[in-house]
Short mmCIF file of C-alpha atoms in Angstrom, two decimals:
data_model
loop_
_atom_site.label_atom_id
_atom_site.label_comp_id
_atom_site.label_asym_id
_atom_site.label_seq_id
_atom_site.Cartn_x
_atom_site.Cartn_y
_atom_site.Cartn_z
CA MET A 1 -6.90 -7.88 20.42
CA THR A 2 -3.10 -7.30 18.60
CA GLN A 3 -2.74 -8.99 15.05
CA PRO A 4 0.47 -10.95 14.55
CA ILE A 5 1.72 -9.00 12.02
CA LEU A 6 3.06 -5.18 12.65
CA GLN A 7 3.36 -2.55 9.80
CA PHE A 8 4.81 0.43 9.17
CA GLY A 9 3.54 2.18 6.44
CA THR A 10 1.05 2.76 3.89
CA SER A 11 1.81 3.10 1.25
CA ARG A 12 -0.49 1.33 -1.69
CA PHE A 13 2.09 -0.43 -1.92
CA LEU A 14 2.02 -2.94 0.43
CA GLN A 15 -1.70 -2.21 -0.05
CA ALA A 16 -1.33 -4.14 -2.96
CA HIS A 17 1.42 -6.86 -2.69
CA VAL A 18 2.30 -8.15 1.39
CA ASP A 19 -1.62 -6.53 2.57
CA LEU A 20 -2.85 -8.25 -0.23
CA PHE A 21 -0.98 -11.53 0.22
CA VAL A 22 -2.37 -11.49 4.07
CA SER A 23 -5.68 -11.50 2.88
CA GLN A 24 -5.91 -14.73 -0.05
CA ALA A 25 -3.61 -16.14 2.31
CA LEU A 26 -5.80 -15.92 5.15
CA ALA A 27 -9.25 -16.69 2.93
CA ARG A 28 -7.20 -20.16 2.78
CA GLY A 29 -6.12 -20.50 6.73
CA GLN A 30 -2.57 -20.15 5.50
CA ALA A 31 -1.75 -16.50 7.48
CA LEU A 32 -0.08 -15.69 10.97
CA GLY A 33 -3.43 -13.87 10.99
CA GLY A 34 -4.52 -9.88 10.61
CA ILE A 35 -2.12 -7.03 9.85
CA THR A 36 -2.17 -3.98 12.46
CA VAL A 37 -0.98 -0.65 9.93
CA VAL A 38 0.91 1.63 11.60
CA GLN A 39 1.61 5.69 10.61
CA THR A 40 4.52 6.69 11.15
CA THR A 41 4.49 10.42 9.32
CA HIS A 42 2.48 13.16 9.12
CA ASN A 43 1.69 13.00 6.19
CA PRO A 44 -2.04 14.31 4.98
CA ALA A 45 -2.78 11.57 2.67
CA SER A 46 -1.07 8.80 5.46
CA ALA A 47 -3.91 9.98 8.06
CA GLN A 48 -6.89 9.07 5.18
CA ARG A 49 -5.48 6.15 4.78
CA VAL A 50 -5.29 4.74 8.22
CA ALA A 51 -8.96 6.84 9.18
CA ALA A 52 -10.63 5.21 5.91
CA LEU A 53 -8.75 1.23 7.49
CA ALA A 54 -9.69 1.37 10.82
CA GLN A 55 -13.19 1.19 10.02
CA GLY A 56 -12.59 -2.01 9.23
CA ALA A 57 -14.31 -2.60 6.45
CA GLY A 58 -11.72 -3.52 3.04
CA TYR A 59 -10.39 -2.35 0.72
CA PRO A 60 -10.76 -2.73 -3.14
CA VAL A 61 -7.30 -3.59 -5.32
CA HIS A 62 -8.37 -3.32 -8.98
CA LEU A 63 -5.64 -5.95 -11.26
CA ARG A 64 -5.41 -5.24 -14.58
CA GLY A 65 -3.03 -5.92 -17.14
CA LEU A 66 -1.60 -9.32 -19.25
CA LEU A 67 -0.03 -12.33 -17.22
CA ARG A 68 1.43 -15.12 -20.22
CA GLY A 69 -0.86 -13.33 -22.91
CA GLU A 70 -4.08 -13.46 -20.41
CA ARG A 71 -6.22 -10.25 -19.93
CA ILE A 72 -6.84 -9.48 -16.03
CA ASP A 73 -9.20 -7.15 -15.00
CA SER A 74 -10.88 -7.94 -11.98
CA THR A 75 -11.59 -6.11 -8.04
CA VAL A 76 -10.35 -8.29 -5.51
CA THR A 77 -11.10 -7.25 -1.82
CA CYS A 78 -8.48 -6.89 1.33
CA ASN A 79 -9.61 -7.60 4.37
CA ALA A 80 -6.19 -8.51 5.50
CA VAL A 81 -5.85 -5.21 7.40
CA ARG A 82 -7.88 -5.44 10.92
CA GLN A 83 -6.23 -2.04 12.67
CA ALA A 84 -5.01 1.68 11.54
CA TRP A 85 -2.97 3.50 14.21
CA GLN A 86 -0.68 6.26 14.46
CA ALA A 87 2.45 6.43 15.67
CA ASP A 88 1.38 9.48 17.48
CA ALA A 89 -1.37 8.84 18.69
CA ASP A 90 -1.15 5.73 19.71
CA TRP A 91 2.27 5.15 21.40
CA PRO A 92 1.39 3.06 23.66
CA ARG A 93 -0.08 0.71 22.25
CA LEU A 94 2.39 -0.62 19.54
CA LEU A 95 3.98 -0.28 22.85
CA GLU A 96 1.69 -3.35 24.34
CA ALA A 97 1.49 -4.24 21.03
CA VAL A 98 5.21 -5.50 20.37
CA ALA A 99 5.19 -6.83 23.68
CA GLY A 100 2.71 -9.59 22.79
CA GLU A 101 1.16 -11.21 20.48
CA VAL A 102 3.45 -10.23 16.94
CA ARG A 103 5.26 -12.60 15.81
CA VAL A 104 6.12 -10.26 12.15
CA ILE A 105 6.90 -6.93 11.49
CA VAL A 106 6.78 -5.98 8.03
CA SER A 107 8.17 -2.29 6.72
CA ASN A 108 8.00 0.10 3.16
CA THR A 109 9.45 3.89 4.73
CA ALA A 110 10.16 5.09 1.17
CA ASP A 111 14.25 6.32 -0.12
CA ARG A 112 14.85 8.12 3.42
CA GLY A 113 12.79 5.55 5.19
CA TYR A 114 15.94 4.44 7.30
CA GLN A 115 17.65 8.28 7.96
CA LEU A 116 18.46 9.11 11.27
CA ASP A 117 17.05 12.08 13.68
CA ALA A 118 19.62 14.20 15.78
CA GLN A 119 16.58 15.13 17.78
CA ASP A 120 16.78 10.78 18.68
CA GLY A 121 18.81 9.93 21.61
CA PRO A 122 18.81 7.65 24.60
CA ASP A 123 16.63 8.96 26.60
CA LEU A 124 14.14 8.34 24.84
CA LEU A 125 14.13 4.64 26.65
CA ALA A 126 13.89 6.28 30.42
CA SER A 127 10.55 8.13 28.81
CA PRO A 128 8.34 5.58 27.49
CA SER A 129 5.79 8.16 26.16
CA ARG A 130 8.23 9.77 24.15
CA VAL A 131 7.76 9.02 20.81
CA PRO A 132 10.91 8.97 18.65
CA ARG A 133 10.95 10.99 15.27
CA SER A 134 12.77 8.31 13.10
CA PHE A 135 12.13 5.08 11.83
CA PRO A 136 15.28 3.08 13.13
CA ALA A 137 14.39 4.56 16.46
CA LYS A 138 11.27 3.53 16.90
CA LEU A 139 11.72 0.55 15.56
CA LEU A 140 14.74 0.31 18.34
CA VAL A 141 12.83 1.88 21.16
CA LEU A 142 9.61 -1.32 20.17
CA LEU A 143 12.34 -3.99 20.07
CA ARG A 144 13.62 -3.09 23.30
CA HIS A 145 10.54 -3.49 24.94
CA ARG A 146 10.11 -6.79 23.25
CA TRP A 147 13.26 -7.43 24.34
CA GLN A 148 12.32 -6.69 28.07
CA GLN A 149 9.14 -8.49 28.01
CA GLN A 150 9.54 -11.68 25.93
CA PRO A 151 13.23 -11.98 24.70
CA GLU A 152 12.23 -16.14 23.67
CA ALA A 153 8.78 -15.37 21.37
CA PRO A 154 9.97 -15.85 17.68
CA LEU A 155 9.68 -12.69 15.62
CA SER A 156 10.91 -11.78 11.83
CA ILE A 157 11.26 -9.06 10.62
CA PHE A 158 10.76 -8.02 6.41
CA PRO A 159 11.78 -4.32 5.04
CA CYS A 160 9.91 -4.36 2.09
CA GLU A 161 12.59 -0.37 0.59
CA LEU A 162 14.01 -1.26 -2.39
CA ILE A 163 17.61 -1.20 -0.62
CA GLU A 164 20.41 -4.19 -1.05
CA ARG A 165 20.01 -6.90 1.53
CA ASN A 166 17.19 -4.42 3.01
CA GLY A 167 17.24 -6.83 6.10
CA ASP A 168 21.16 -6.87 6.24
CA ALA A 169 20.53 -3.17 5.78
CA LEU A 170 17.83 -2.29 8.95
CA ARG A 171 20.03 -4.48 11.14
CA GLU A 172 22.40 -2.34 11.33
CA VAL A 173 21.38 1.01 11.67
CA VAL A 174 19.15 -0.28 14.22
CA CYS A 175 22.07 -1.69 16.52
CA GLY A 176 24.64 0.51 15.46
CA LEU A 177 21.56 3.03 16.77
CA ALA A 178 21.54 0.69 20.07
CA ALA A 179 25.45 0.31 20.54
CA GLY A 180 25.32 4.90 20.16
CA TRP A 181 22.59 4.58 23.57
CA ALA A 182 25.11 2.39 24.90
CA LEU A 183 22.34 -0.29 25.61
CA PRO A 184 23.62 -3.81 27.20
CA ALA A 185 25.39 -5.86 25.28
CA ASP A 186 22.85 -8.97 25.84
CA CYS A 187 20.12 -6.99 23.84
CA ILE A 188 22.52 -6.24 21.46
CA ALA A 189 23.36 -9.82 20.73
CA TRP A 190 19.57 -10.64 20.64
CA LEU A 191 19.19 -7.72 18.09
CA ARG A 192 21.38 -9.59 16.30
CA GLN A 193 20.94 -12.85 16.89
CA HIS A 194 17.54 -13.24 18.25
CA CYS A 195 15.67 -10.94 15.62
CA VAL A 196 14.75 -12.95 12.39
CA TRP A 197 16.73 -9.42 10.07
CA ALA A 198 14.78 -11.85 6.03
CA ASN A 199 16.89 -10.04 3.03
CA SER A 200 13.93 -9.69 0.84
CA LEU A 201 13.42 -8.41 -2.99
CA VAL A 202 9.83 -7.58 -3.72
CA ASP A 203 8.65 -6.88 -6.89
CA ARG A 204 4.87 -5.44 -8.36
CA ILE A 205 4.01 -2.58 -10.62
CA VAL A 206 1.00 -0.80 -8.42
CA SER A 207 0.41 1.93 -10.86
CA GLU A 208 -2.19 4.21 -8.43
CA ALA A 209 -3.54 5.18 -5.29
CA LEU A 210 -7.40 4.65 -5.13
CA ASP A 211 -9.14 7.16 -2.36
CA PRO A 212 -9.34 6.88 0.87
CA VAL A 213 -8.31 3.92 -0.20
CA GLY A 214 -7.10 1.00 -2.18
CA ALA A 215 -4.53 0.37 -5.30
CA VAL A 216 -4.44 -0.49 -9.40
CA ALA A 217 -1.68 -2.40 -10.00
CA GLU A 218 -0.94 -5.24 -12.50
CA PRO A 219 -1.85 -9.00 -12.24
CA TYR A 220 2.36 -10.49 -12.50
CA ALA A 221 3.53 -10.38 -8.13
CA LEU A 222 7.23 -11.72 -6.67
CA TRP A 223 8.09 -11.45 -2.79
CA ALA A 224 11.43 -13.51 -3.17
CA VAL A 225 12.78 -14.03 0.61
CA GLU A 226 16.39 -15.10 1.64
CA LYS A 227 16.29 -18.86 3.22
CA GLN A 228 17.85 -17.98 6.33
CA ASP A 229 16.43 -20.53 10.34
CA ARG A 230 13.72 -19.65 12.12
CA LEU A 231 12.34 -17.10 10.21
CA VAL A 232 8.87 -16.59 10.34
CA LEU A 233 6.33 -15.53 7.15
CA PRO A 234 3.37 -14.55 7.67
CA CYS A 235 1.72 -16.34 5.36
CA GLU A 236 1.86 -18.69 2.77
CA HIS A 237 1.19 -17.51 -0.86
CA GLU A 238 2.16 -18.69 -4.40
CA ALA A 239 3.84 -15.15 -5.25
CA ILE A 240 6.30 -15.54 -1.98
CA VAL A 241 9.58 -17.75 -3.17
CA LEU A 242 11.65 -18.34 -0.39
CA THR A 243 15.67 -18.69 -2.19
CA ASP A 244 19.00 -19.50 -0.99
CA ASP A 245 20.55 -16.23 -4.51
CA LEU A 246 18.33 -13.63 -3.19
CA ASP A 247 20.77 -12.16 -5.77
CA HIS A 248 20.24 -13.97 -9.19
CA HIS A 249 16.86 -12.19 -8.11
CA GLU A 250 18.17 -8.39 -7.32
CA ARG A 251 19.74 -8.07 -10.64
CA LEU A 252 16.86 -8.98 -12.59
CA LYS A 253 14.89 -7.39 -11.54
CA LEU A 254 17.44 -4.23 -10.95
CA PHE A 255 19.05 -4.65 -13.67
CA LEU A 256 16.30 -5.47 -16.45
CA LEU A 257 12.74 -3.09 -14.56
CA ASN A 258 14.68 -0.97 -12.67
CA ALA A 259 17.37 -0.35 -15.07
CA GLY A 260 14.51 0.50 -17.23
CA HIS A 261 11.94 2.53 -14.79
CA THR A 262 14.97 4.99 -14.36
CA TYR A 263 16.39 4.37 -17.70
CA LEU A 264 12.94 6.43 -19.32
CA ALA A 265 12.54 8.44 -16.46
CA GLU A 266 15.74 10.26 -17.67
CA ARG A 267 15.11 10.33 -20.74
CA TRP A 268 11.32 12.24 -19.46
CA LEU A 269 13.53 14.76 -18.02
CA VAL A 270 16.26 15.10 -20.34
CA ASP A 271 13.89 15.38 -23.54
CA GLY A 272 11.39 17.55 -22.16
CA ARG A 273 8.73 14.74 -23.15
CA ALA A 274 4.47 15.14 -22.29
CA ALA A 275 3.59 15.70 -18.30
CA ASP A 276 1.97 13.07 -18.17
CA GLU A 277 3.50 10.25 -20.54
CA THR A 278 2.90 7.31 -19.22
CA VAL A 279 5.32 3.98 -19.39
CA GLN A 280 3.22 1.92 -21.75
CA GLN A 281 3.02 5.12 -23.99
CA ALA A 282 7.16 5.92 -24.03
CA MET A 283 7.03 1.97 -25.25
CA ASN A 284 4.86 2.61 -27.89
CA ASP A 285 7.02 4.85 -29.51
CA ALA A 286 9.61 4.20 -31.51
CA ALA A 287 12.67 5.26 -31.55
CA LEU A 288 12.27 5.47 -27.70
CA ARG A 289 12.14 1.29 -26.72
CA ALA A 290 14.69 0.87 -30.02
CA ALA A 291 17.05 2.59 -27.85
CA LEU A 292 15.03 1.14 -24.28
CA GLU A 293 15.68 -2.20 -26.30
CA SER A 294 20.12 -1.24 -27.50
CA LEU A 295 20.59 -0.86 -23.61
CA TRP A 296 19.29 -4.04 -22.29
CA ALA A 297 20.51 -6.05 -25.39
CA GLU A 298 23.32 -4.53 -25.18
CA GLU A 299 24.55 -3.71 -21.65
CA VAL A 300 22.93 -5.16 -19.05
CA LEU A 301 22.76 -8.84 -21.17
CA PRO A 302 26.43 -9.05 -21.18
CA VAL A 303 26.52 -9.40 -17.64
CA PHE A 304 23.95 -12.49 -16.77
CA ASP A 305 25.90 -14.10 -19.57
CA ALA A 306 29.14 -13.18 -18.06
CA LEU A 307 26.87 -14.63 -15.01
CA GLY A 308 26.03 -17.71 -16.57
CA GLN A 309 22.34 -15.88 -16.28
CA ARG A 310 21.15 -15.04 -19.81
CA ASP A 311 18.36 -17.39 -20.23
CA ALA A 312 16.73 -16.37 -16.94
CA ALA A 313 17.55 -12.94 -17.74
CA LEU A 314 16.08 -13.51 -21.80
CA ALA A 315 12.86 -14.96 -20.25
CA TYR A 316 12.35 -12.79 -17.18
CA LEU A 317 12.68 -9.62 -20.00
CA VAL A 318 9.25 -11.80 -21.99
CA ASP A 319 7.27 -10.88 -19.12
CA LEU A 320 8.79 -7.61 -18.41
CA ARG A 321 8.05 -6.42 -21.67
CA GLU A 322 4.94 -7.07 -21.93
CA ARG A 323 4.65 -5.50 -18.08
CA LEU A 324 6.09 -2.36 -19.07
CA LEU A 325 3.22 -3.03 -22.52
CA ASN A 326 0.44 -2.84 -19.65
CA PRO A 327 -2.47 -0.90 -21.84
CA PHE A 328 -4.75 -0.74 -18.52
CA LEU A 329 -2.48 0.89 -16.05
CA ALA A 330 -1.19 4.78 -15.72
CA HIS A 331 2.33 4.18 -15.19
CA ARG A 332 3.20 8.38 -15.08
CA LEU A 333 7.49 8.55 -15.59
CA ALA A 334 6.40 11.39 -13.50
CA ASP A 335 6.49 9.70 -10.34
CA ILE A 336 8.91 6.78 -11.57
CA ALA A 337 11.30 10.48 -11.31
CA GLN A 338 10.58 11.47 -7.66
CA ASN A 339 14.21 10.91 -6.03
CA HIS A 340 15.23 10.60 -9.69
CA ALA A 341 19.47 11.59 -8.03
CA GLN A 342 18.92 8.62 -5.72
CA LYS A 343 17.84 6.37 -8.26
CA LYS A 344 19.55 6.25 -10.53
CA GLN A 345 22.77 5.55 -7.98
CA ARG A 346 21.20 2.65 -6.57
CA ARG A 347 19.84 0.87 -10.46
CA LEU A 348 22.37 1.99 -12.68
CA ALA A 349 25.68 2.92 -10.77
CA PRO A 350 25.46 -1.29 -10.39
CA VAL A 351 25.44 -3.20 -14.10
CA LEU A 352 28.14 -0.98 -14.60
CA ALA A 353 30.52 -1.73 -11.43
CA LEU A 354 29.39 -5.14 -11.87
CA ALA A 355 30.60 -5.22 -15.70
CA SER A 356 33.94 -3.52 -14.65
CA GLN A 357 34.35 -6.51 -11.61
CA LEU A 358 33.75 -9.56 -14.42
CA GLY A 359 36.25 -7.36 -17.40
CA LEU A 360 33.73 -7.17 -19.21
CA ASP A 361 34.76 -4.72 -22.24
CA LEU A 362 31.78 -2.87 -22.85
CA ALA A 363 30.53 0.60 -23.37
CA GLN A 364 27.74 1.10 -21.52
CA PRO A 365 27.05 4.07 -23.45
CA ARG A 366 23.31 4.60 -22.68
CA LEU A 367 23.70 3.60 -19.04
CA ARG A 368 26.69 6.22 -18.66
CA ALA A 369 24.94 8.99 -20.40
CA ALA A 370 21.98 8.30 -17.96
CA LEU A 371 23.45 8.17 -15.03
CA ALA A 372 25.26 11.44 -15.91
CA GLY A 373 22.47 13.23 -16.50
CA THR A 374 23.20 13.69 -20.29
CA ALA A 375 21.33 11.27 -22.30
CA GLN A 376 19.70 12.21 -24.92
CA SER A 377 17.11 11.55 -27.90
CA GLU A 378 19.12 8.84 -30.09
#
């Protein structure tokens, strides 16, 4: 039986975020239905997760941490994933599913997920047994099949990658590829106008994977989704916020949480700190904590002040400090430092750019030094 939610990606984050939301909503009768998870890579760890998920027994999510002063330490079972496939092995089933009852597509394909592959070309459209290599090409072939089979059925696409306006970005990649493959104008118009590409922001620290499937996560969670006509949500959940101002939620997370994480990772790299140091340990280092607090107070908060959003930023920081000081999560700086150069450009440079755009006379020495790779102990 086809599930109404199709998910590309098997990450621990999705397991403890979207999948858990759907599981909790299913128990209340507030979800579209179950999830089919699709592995798109050849990563052995992903293959193990898919094999475990395919058994349909559910998996544990440990929620551990502080939430507004309350200590949370509980284990919940996620039962939302009903099918688990591998794209190369199950491509015909994927085509059939997308042409059937799928109403929502979710993705989390990591930092390079939107990159194209030169080996993917329009010849794939004439060879349904051939599997595209890149995620955008996979999605285009599947959506084109959907357009041919049932173009009137509603379809909402929720990229969860940490990319600014991720729905718009993925739409442009897919539609650009469609134009390059010379798909009919009616098909490209359908991709742009009928499919609903949701811009959204995900926010939950998921620090550890469990073997073979499952995760350890903080209690805090947010999925901010920009309002759109005809948008179909996978479920109703208290952590899903529909908003007319997604930029506000993105700035809070990017400028405070993500920039803070990346600053700590930069100092971890440049200062040669302990290989297994966690965020919580770094936050309990008095000198490093003082440097991070100065970065927030002197280099970031003035930007929110100029936007008239200082109070919201201060409130976010209250929760954020509690999250970063979580004694239960082994959130290693080594993990945060992966793809560090790209993360610095995405997380630090926008703070500097917006400060300049607003005409603020800020030195922002810590942000500039971290971006340049010259941050030193203070």
